[in-house]
Coordinates of C-alpha atoms and ligand atoms in Angstrom, one line a residue:
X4 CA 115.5 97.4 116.7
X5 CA 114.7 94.7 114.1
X6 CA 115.0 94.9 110.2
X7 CA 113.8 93.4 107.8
X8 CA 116.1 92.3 105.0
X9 CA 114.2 91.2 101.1
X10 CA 116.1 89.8 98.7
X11 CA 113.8 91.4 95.6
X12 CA 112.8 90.0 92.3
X13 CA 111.0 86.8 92.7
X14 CA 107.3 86.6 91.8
X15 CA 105.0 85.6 95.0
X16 CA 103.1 82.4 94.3
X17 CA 100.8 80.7 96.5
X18 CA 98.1 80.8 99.3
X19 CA 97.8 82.6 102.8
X20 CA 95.1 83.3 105.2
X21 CA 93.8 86.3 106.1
X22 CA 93.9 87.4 109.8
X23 CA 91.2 89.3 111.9
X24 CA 90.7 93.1 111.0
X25 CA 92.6 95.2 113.4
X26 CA 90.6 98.3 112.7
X27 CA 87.6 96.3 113.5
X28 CA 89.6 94.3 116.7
X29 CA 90.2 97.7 118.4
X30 CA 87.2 99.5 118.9
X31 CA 85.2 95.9 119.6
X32 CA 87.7 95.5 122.6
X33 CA 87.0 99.1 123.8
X34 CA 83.3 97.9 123.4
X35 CA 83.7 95.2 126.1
X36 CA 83.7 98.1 128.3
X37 CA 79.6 98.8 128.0
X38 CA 78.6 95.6 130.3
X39 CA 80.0 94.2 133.6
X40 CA 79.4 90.5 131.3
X41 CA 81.9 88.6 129.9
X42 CA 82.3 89.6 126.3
X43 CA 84.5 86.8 124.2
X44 CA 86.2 88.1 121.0
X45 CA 87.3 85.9 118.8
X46 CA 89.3 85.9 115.4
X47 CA 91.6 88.6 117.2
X48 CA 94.5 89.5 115.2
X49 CA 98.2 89.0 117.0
X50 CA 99.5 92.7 117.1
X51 CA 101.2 94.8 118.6
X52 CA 98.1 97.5 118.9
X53 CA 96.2 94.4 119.9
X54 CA 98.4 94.1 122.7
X55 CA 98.6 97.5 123.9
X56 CA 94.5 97.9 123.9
X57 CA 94.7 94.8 126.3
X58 CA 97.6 96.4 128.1
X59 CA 95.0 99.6 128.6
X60 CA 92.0 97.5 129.7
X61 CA 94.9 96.2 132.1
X62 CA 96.0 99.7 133.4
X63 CA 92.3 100.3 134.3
X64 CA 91.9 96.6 136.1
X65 CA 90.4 95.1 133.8
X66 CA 92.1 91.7 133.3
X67 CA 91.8 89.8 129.7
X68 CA 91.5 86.4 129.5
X69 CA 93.5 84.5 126.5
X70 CA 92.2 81.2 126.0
X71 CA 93.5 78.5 124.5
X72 CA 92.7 79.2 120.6
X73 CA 93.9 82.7 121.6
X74 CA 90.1 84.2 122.4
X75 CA 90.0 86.9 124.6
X76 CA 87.2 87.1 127.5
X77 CA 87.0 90.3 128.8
X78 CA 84.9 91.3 131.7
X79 CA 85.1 94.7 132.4
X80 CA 83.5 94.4 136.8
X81 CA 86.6 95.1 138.1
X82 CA 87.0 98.2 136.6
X83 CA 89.0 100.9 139.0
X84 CA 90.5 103.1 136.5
X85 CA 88.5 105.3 133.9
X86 CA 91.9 106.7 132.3
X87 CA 93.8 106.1 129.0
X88 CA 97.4 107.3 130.4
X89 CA 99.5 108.7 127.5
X90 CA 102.4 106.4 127.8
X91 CA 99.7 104.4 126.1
X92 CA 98.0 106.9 123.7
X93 CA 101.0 108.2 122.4
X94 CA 101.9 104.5 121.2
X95 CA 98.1 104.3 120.1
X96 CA 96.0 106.7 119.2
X97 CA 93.1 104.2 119.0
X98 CA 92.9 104.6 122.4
X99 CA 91.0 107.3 121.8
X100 CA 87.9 104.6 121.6
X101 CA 87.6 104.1 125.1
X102 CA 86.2 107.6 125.5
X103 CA 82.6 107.1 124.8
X104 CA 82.0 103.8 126.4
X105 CA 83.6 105.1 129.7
X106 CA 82.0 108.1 130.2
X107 CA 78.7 106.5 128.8
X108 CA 78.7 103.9 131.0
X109 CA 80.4 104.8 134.6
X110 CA 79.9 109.1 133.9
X111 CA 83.7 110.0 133.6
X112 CA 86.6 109.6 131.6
X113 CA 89.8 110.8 131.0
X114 CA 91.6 110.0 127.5
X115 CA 95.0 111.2 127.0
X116 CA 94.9 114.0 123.8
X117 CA 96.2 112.4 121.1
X118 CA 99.3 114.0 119.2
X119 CA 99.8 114.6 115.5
X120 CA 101.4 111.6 113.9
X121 CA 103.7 111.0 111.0
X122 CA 100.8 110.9 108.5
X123 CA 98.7 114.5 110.0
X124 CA 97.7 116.8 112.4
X125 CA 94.4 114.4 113.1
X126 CA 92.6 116.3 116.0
X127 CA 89.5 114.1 117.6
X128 CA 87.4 117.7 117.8
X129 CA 84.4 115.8 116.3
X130 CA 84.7 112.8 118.6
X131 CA 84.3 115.9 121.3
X132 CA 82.0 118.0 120.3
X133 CA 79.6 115.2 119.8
X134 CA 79.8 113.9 123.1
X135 CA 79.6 117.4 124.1
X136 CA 75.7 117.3 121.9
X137 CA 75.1 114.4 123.9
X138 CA 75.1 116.2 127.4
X139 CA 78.8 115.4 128.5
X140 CA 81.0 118.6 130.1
X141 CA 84.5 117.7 128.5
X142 CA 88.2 119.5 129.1
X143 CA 91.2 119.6 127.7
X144 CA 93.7 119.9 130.7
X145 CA 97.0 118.9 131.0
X146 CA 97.0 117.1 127.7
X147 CA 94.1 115.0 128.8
X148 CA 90.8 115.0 127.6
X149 CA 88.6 114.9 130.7
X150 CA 84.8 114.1 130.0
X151 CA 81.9 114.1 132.6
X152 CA 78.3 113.9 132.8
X153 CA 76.0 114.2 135.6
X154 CA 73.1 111.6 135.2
X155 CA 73.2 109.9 132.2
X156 CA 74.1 111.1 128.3
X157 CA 71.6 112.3 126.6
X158 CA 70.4 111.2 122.7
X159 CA 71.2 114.0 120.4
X160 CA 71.7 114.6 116.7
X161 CA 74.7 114.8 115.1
X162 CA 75.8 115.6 112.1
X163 CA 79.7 114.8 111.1
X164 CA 81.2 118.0 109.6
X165 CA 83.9 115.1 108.4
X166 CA 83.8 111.5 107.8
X167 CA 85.7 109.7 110.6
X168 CA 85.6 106.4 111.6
X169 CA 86.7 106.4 115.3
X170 CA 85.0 109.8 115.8
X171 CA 81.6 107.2 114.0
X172 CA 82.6 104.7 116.5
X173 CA 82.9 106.7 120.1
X174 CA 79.3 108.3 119.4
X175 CA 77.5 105.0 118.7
X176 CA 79.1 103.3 121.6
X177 CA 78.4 106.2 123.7
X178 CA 74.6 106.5 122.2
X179 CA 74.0 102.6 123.3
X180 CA 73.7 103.9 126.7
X181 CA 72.2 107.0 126.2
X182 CA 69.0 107.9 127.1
X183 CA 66.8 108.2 123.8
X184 CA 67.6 108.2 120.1
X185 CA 70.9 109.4 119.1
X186 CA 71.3 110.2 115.2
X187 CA 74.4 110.2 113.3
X188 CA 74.5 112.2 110.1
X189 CA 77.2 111.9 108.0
X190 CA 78.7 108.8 109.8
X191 CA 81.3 106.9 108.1
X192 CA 80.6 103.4 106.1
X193 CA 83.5 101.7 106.6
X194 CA 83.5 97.9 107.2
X195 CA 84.6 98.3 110.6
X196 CA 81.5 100.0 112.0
X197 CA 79.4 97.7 110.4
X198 CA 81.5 95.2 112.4
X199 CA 81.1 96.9 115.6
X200 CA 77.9 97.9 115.2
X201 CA 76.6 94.2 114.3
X202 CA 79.0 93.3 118.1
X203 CA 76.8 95.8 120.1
X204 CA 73.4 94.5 118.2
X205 CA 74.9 91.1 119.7
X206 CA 75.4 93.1 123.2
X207 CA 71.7 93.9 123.0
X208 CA 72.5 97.6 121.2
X209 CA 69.2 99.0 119.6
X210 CA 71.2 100.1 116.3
X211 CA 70.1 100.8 112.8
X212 CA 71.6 102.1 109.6
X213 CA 75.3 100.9 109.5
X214 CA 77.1 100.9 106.7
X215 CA 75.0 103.9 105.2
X216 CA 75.5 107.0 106.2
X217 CA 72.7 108.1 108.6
X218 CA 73.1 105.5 111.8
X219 CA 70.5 105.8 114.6
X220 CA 71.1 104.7 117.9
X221 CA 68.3 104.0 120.4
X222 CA 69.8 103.8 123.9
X223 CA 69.1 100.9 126.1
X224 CA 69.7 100.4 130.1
X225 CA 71.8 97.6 130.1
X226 CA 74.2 95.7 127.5
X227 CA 75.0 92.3 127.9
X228 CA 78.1 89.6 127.5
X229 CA 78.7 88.3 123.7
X230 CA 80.9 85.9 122.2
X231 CA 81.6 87.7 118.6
X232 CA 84.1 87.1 115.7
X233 CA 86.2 90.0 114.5
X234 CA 85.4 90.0 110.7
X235 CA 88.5 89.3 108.4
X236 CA 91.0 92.4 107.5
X237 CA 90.5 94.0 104.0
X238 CA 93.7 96.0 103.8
X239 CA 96.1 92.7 105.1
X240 CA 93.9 91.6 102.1
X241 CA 95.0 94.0 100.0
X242 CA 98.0 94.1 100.8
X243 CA 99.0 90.9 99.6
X244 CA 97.2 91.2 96.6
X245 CA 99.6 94.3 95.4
X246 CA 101.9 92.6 95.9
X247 CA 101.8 89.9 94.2
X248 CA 100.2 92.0 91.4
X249 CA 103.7 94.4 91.7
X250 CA 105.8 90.9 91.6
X251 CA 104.5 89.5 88.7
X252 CA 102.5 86.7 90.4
X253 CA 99.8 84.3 91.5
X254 CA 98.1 84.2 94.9
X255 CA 95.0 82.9 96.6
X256 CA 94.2 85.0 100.0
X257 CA 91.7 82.4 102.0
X258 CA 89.3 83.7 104.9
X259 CA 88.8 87.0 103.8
X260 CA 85.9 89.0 102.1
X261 CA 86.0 90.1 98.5
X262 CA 82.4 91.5 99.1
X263 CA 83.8 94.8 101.2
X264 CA 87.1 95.3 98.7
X265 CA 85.3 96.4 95.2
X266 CA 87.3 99.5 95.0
X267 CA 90.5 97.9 95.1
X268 CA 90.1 95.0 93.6
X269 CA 88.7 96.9 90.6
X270 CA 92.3 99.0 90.1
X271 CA 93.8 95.7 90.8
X272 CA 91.9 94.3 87.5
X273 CA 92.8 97.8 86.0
X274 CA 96.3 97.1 86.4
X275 CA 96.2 94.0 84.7
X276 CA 95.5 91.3 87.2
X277 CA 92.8 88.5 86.2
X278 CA 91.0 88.2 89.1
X279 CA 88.5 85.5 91.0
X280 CA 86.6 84.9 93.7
X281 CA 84.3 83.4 96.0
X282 CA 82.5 83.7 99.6
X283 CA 85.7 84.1 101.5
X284 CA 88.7 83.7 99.1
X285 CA 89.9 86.0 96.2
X286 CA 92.5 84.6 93.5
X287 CA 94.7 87.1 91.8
X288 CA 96.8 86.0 88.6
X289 CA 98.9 88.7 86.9
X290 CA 100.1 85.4 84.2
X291 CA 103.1 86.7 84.7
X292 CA 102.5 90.2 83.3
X293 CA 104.0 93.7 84.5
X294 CA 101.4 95.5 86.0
X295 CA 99.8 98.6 84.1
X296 CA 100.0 102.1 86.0
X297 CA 96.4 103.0 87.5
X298 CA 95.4 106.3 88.6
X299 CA 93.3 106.8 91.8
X300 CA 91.8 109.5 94.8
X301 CA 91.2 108.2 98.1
X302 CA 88.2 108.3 100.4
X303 CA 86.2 107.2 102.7
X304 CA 84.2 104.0 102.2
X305 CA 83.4 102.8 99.8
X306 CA 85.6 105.0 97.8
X307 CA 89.7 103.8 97.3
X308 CA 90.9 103.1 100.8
X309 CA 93.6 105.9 102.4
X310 CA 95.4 102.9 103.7
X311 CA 96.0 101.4 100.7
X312 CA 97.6 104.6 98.9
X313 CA 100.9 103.8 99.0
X314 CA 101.1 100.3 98.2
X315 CA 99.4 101.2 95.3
X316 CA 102.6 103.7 94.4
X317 CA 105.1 100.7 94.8
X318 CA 102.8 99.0 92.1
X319 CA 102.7 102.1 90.0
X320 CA 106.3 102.3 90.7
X321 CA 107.6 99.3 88.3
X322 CA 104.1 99.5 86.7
X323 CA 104.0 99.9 82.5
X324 CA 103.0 103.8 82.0
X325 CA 102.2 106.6 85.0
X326 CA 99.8 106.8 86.9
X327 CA 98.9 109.5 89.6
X328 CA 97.9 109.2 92.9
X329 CA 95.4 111.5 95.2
X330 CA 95.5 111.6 98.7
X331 CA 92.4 113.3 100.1
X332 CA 91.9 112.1 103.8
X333 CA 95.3 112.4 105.5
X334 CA 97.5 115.5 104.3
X335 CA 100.6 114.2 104.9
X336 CA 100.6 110.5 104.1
X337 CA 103.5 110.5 101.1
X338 CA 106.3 109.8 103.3
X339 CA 107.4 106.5 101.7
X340 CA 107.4 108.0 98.3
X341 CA 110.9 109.7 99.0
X342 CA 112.4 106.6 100.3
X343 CA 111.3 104.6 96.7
X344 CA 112.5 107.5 94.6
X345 CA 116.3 106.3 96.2
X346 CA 115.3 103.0 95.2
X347 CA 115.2 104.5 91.5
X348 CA 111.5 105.1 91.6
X349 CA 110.4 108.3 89.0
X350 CA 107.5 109.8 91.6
X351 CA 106.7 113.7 92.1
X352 CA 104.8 115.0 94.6
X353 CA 102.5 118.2 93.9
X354 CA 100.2 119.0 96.8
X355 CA 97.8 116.3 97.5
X356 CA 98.8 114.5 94.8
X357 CA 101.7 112.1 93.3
X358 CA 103.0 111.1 89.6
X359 CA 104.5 108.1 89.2
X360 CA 106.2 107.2 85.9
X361 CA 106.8 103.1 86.1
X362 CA 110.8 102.3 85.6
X363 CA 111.2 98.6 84.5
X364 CA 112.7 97.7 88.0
X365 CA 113.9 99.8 91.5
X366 CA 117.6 98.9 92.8
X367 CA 117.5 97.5 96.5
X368 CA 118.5 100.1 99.2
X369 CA 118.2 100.7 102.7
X370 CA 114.9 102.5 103.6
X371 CA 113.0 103.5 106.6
X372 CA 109.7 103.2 107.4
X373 CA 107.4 106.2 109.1
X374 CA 104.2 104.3 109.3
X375 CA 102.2 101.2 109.3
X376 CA 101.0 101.6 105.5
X377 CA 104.2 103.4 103.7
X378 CA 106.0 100.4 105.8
X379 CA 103.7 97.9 103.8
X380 CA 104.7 99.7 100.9
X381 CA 108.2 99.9 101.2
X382 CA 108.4 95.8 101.8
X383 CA 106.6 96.0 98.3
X384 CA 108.9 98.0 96.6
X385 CA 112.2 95.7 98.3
X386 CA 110.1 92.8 96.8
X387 CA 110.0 93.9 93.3
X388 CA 113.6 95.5 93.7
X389 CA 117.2 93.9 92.2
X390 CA 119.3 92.9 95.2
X391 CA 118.7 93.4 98.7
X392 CA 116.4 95.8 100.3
X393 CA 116.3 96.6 104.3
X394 CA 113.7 98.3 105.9
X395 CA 114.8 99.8 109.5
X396 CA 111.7 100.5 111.9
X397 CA 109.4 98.0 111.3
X398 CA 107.8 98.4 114.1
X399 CA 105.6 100.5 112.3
X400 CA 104.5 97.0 110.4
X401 CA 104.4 94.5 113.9
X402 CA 101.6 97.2 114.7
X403 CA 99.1 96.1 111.9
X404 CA 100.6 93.3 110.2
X405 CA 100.5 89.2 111.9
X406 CA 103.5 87.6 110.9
X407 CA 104.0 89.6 107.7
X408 CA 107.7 88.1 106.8
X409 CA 106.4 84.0 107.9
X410 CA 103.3 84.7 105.6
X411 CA 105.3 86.4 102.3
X412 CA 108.5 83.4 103.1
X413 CA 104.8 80.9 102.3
X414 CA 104.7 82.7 99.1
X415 CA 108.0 82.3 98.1
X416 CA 109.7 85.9 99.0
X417 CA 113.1 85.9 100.1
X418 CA 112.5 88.1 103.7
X419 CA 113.7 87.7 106.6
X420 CA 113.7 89.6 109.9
X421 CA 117.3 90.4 111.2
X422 CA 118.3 92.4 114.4
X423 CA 120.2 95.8 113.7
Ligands
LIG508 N1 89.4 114.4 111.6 C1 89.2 115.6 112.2 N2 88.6 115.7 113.4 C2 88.2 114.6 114.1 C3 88.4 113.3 113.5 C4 89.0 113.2 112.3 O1 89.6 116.6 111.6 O2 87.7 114.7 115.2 C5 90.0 114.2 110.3 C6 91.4 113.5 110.3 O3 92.4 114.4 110.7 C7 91.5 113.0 108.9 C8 90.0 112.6 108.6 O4 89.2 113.4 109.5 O5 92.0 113.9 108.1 C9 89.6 111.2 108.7 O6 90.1 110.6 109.9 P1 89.4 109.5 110.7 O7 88.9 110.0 112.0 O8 88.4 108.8 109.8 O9 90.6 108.5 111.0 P2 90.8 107.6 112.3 O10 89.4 107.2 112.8 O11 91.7 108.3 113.2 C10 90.8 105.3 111.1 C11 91.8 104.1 111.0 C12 93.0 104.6 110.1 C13 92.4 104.9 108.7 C14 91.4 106.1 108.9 C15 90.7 106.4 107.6 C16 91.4 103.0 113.1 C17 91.9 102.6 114.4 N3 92.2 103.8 112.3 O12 91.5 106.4 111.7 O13 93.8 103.4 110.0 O14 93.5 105.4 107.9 O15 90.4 105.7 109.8 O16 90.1 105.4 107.0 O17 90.3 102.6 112.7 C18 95.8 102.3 109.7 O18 95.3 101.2 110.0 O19 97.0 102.3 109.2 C19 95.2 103.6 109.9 C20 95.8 104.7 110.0

């Protein structure tokens, strides 16, 4: 298993482009499954959850096409298989997605149940029950989710006892095919519907409403083949922006879209970064300044981002002053904050919440990673740490991160990737 190994302490200077959103790449794949025509999805993001969606559309014989500027075509005809096996979903629980376009379209599905995970219990009883409103007899047996529905599914309205944004995402693919108006109440505002929900408009989707929080669905017989761009990923965005806020530095993140990242780019200026932008580029300048501590809660859209929590704690971590950090939408996502604190961080945790008191610099160590975000944060922290820093698992990072050591090494960050 490969490590990554940072040689912490130099200030990240330079520009980078943004890839395609994975949050947005997944459930537009899962989409291609609503019309026996071609859909082409561009902009796709090279990852390994990339990978293993196209390895599930595979397992149900479906066959991708990768072109030559790495498009894929996907035409869903040969379909055999209406299954998400669990030697997939237990390596993705985005599988999930596939759900409501199955059984919408061919009747039947049968989803694997997601497990817990390293950052909470997350059931999918929402994404259930509401197919469940729509008409569908669903099961759990044998660990699988099996869903049926004799006839077609049926409109229905829905109200969300929680935001979610797969649970969002299964009910308006499922209501496209539905027969009559499907409302959903409480429905989450992320970018990433708005994304899919502007692909199935493209599909010929009678959808309304996206991006607030009441989306209304007006099923249609038939959806057709698309050729749609996957819009640019706001947390790679932000990402890089931390960072080079925690390191003291000066970056310009091209292709990307400042428009859907007020929240964060607001506790970036907070924290002392001067910040510009434009269409598709931001410009983030810290003049070689520490960074000041900022407090913040997470939430769903367009509140602070959950998956930007705990990069935000490397930045508090070496930040001037304390700050403290509330988690509100995952109950267990403060993993990473015990591996910093052995890189000389001063963090508490109390509940929901952490206090970070800024120390002037953390002391390079190895650390592991538990998941995709606390992995992005613990690069951070090795970036603005003395000596060398390695960070065992990354596997966690190759799931949501295109060529994250190639892409700091343009900044000027001493990283490389090193087998164990
Ligand atoms: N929840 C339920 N029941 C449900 C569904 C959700 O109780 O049926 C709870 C969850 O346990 C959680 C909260 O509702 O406490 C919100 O979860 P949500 O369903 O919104 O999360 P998700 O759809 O599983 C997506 C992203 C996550 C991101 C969250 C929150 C994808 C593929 N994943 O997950 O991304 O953190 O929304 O914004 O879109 C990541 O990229 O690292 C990542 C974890």
């Amino acid at each position: 298993m490969d490590k990554l190994l940072i040689n912490g302490g130099v200030s990240l200077n330079g520009e980078i482009r943004i890839a395609g959103a994975k949050n947005s790449a997944l459930p537009i794949l899962a989409a291609t499954l609503l019309t026996p025509e071609t859909v082409q999805v561009c902009n796709l993001p090279h990852l390994f959850d990339i990978t293993t969606m196209i390895e599930l559309l595979g397992c149900m014989g479906v066959q991708p096409v990768i072109d030559e500027k790495l498009n894929v075509e996907v035409n869903s005809s040969t379909i055999k298989h209406f299954s998400a096996p669990y030697e997939l979903v237990k390596t993705m629980r985005a599988s999930i997605l596939v759900l409501g376009p199955l059984l919408t379209r061919f009747g039947e599905a049968e989803v694997a149940l997601p497990g817990g995970c390293a950052i909470g219990s997350r059931p999918v009883n929402l994404h259930i029950s509401a197919l469940q409103a729509m008409g569908a007899d669903v099961v759990v047996v044998d660990g699988y989710i099996r869903a049926s529905v004799n006839g077609k599914l049926k409109g229905a309205h829905i109200f969300m006892d929680l935001v979610t944004v797969t649970g969002t995402e299964n009910v308006m693919m499922a209501a496209t095919l539905a027969e009559g108006q499907t409302i959903i109440d409480n429905a989450a505002r992320e970018p990433e519907v708005v994304d899919l929900a502007n692909c199935l408009i493209r599909m010929g989707a009678d959808i309304n409403g996206q991006g607030t929080d009441t989306i209304i669905i007006n099923g249609v017989s038939e959806l057709k083949g698309c050729s749609y761009s996957v819009m640019p990923d706001r947390i790679e965005t932000g990402t890089y922006l931390i960072a080079a806020a925690a390191t003291r530095g000066h970056i310009k993140v091209k292709d990307t879209r400042p428009d859907i990242l007020e929240s964060v780019l607001s506790k970036l200026e907070q924290a002392g970064a001067d910040i510009k932008v434009g269409d598709d580029w931001i410009d983030l300048d810290m003049h070689g300044q520490r960074p000041k501590a900022v407090s913040l809660r997470t939430a769903p859209y367009p509140a602070f981002p959950t998956d930007m929590q705990a990069q935000f704690t490397a930045l508090n971590s070496v930040a001037i002053g304390a700050g403290a950090i509330t988690e509100t939408v995952f109950e267990n996502r403060f993993m990473h904050v015990h591996e910093m604190n052995r890189m000389g961080a001063s963090i508490k945790v109390e509940g929901n919440t952490v206090f970070v008191e800024g120390v002037e610099s953390l002391k390079g160590a190895p650390v592991m990673a538990t998941d995709l975000r606390a992995s992005a944060s613990l690069i951070i922290a090795g970036l603005v740490s003395e000596n060398e820093t390695t960070v065992d698992r990354i596997y966690h990072i190759d799931r949501g991160y295109e060529c994250i050591e190639e892409k700091l090494q343009l900044l000027g960050a001493k990283i490389r990737r090193i087998p164990s």
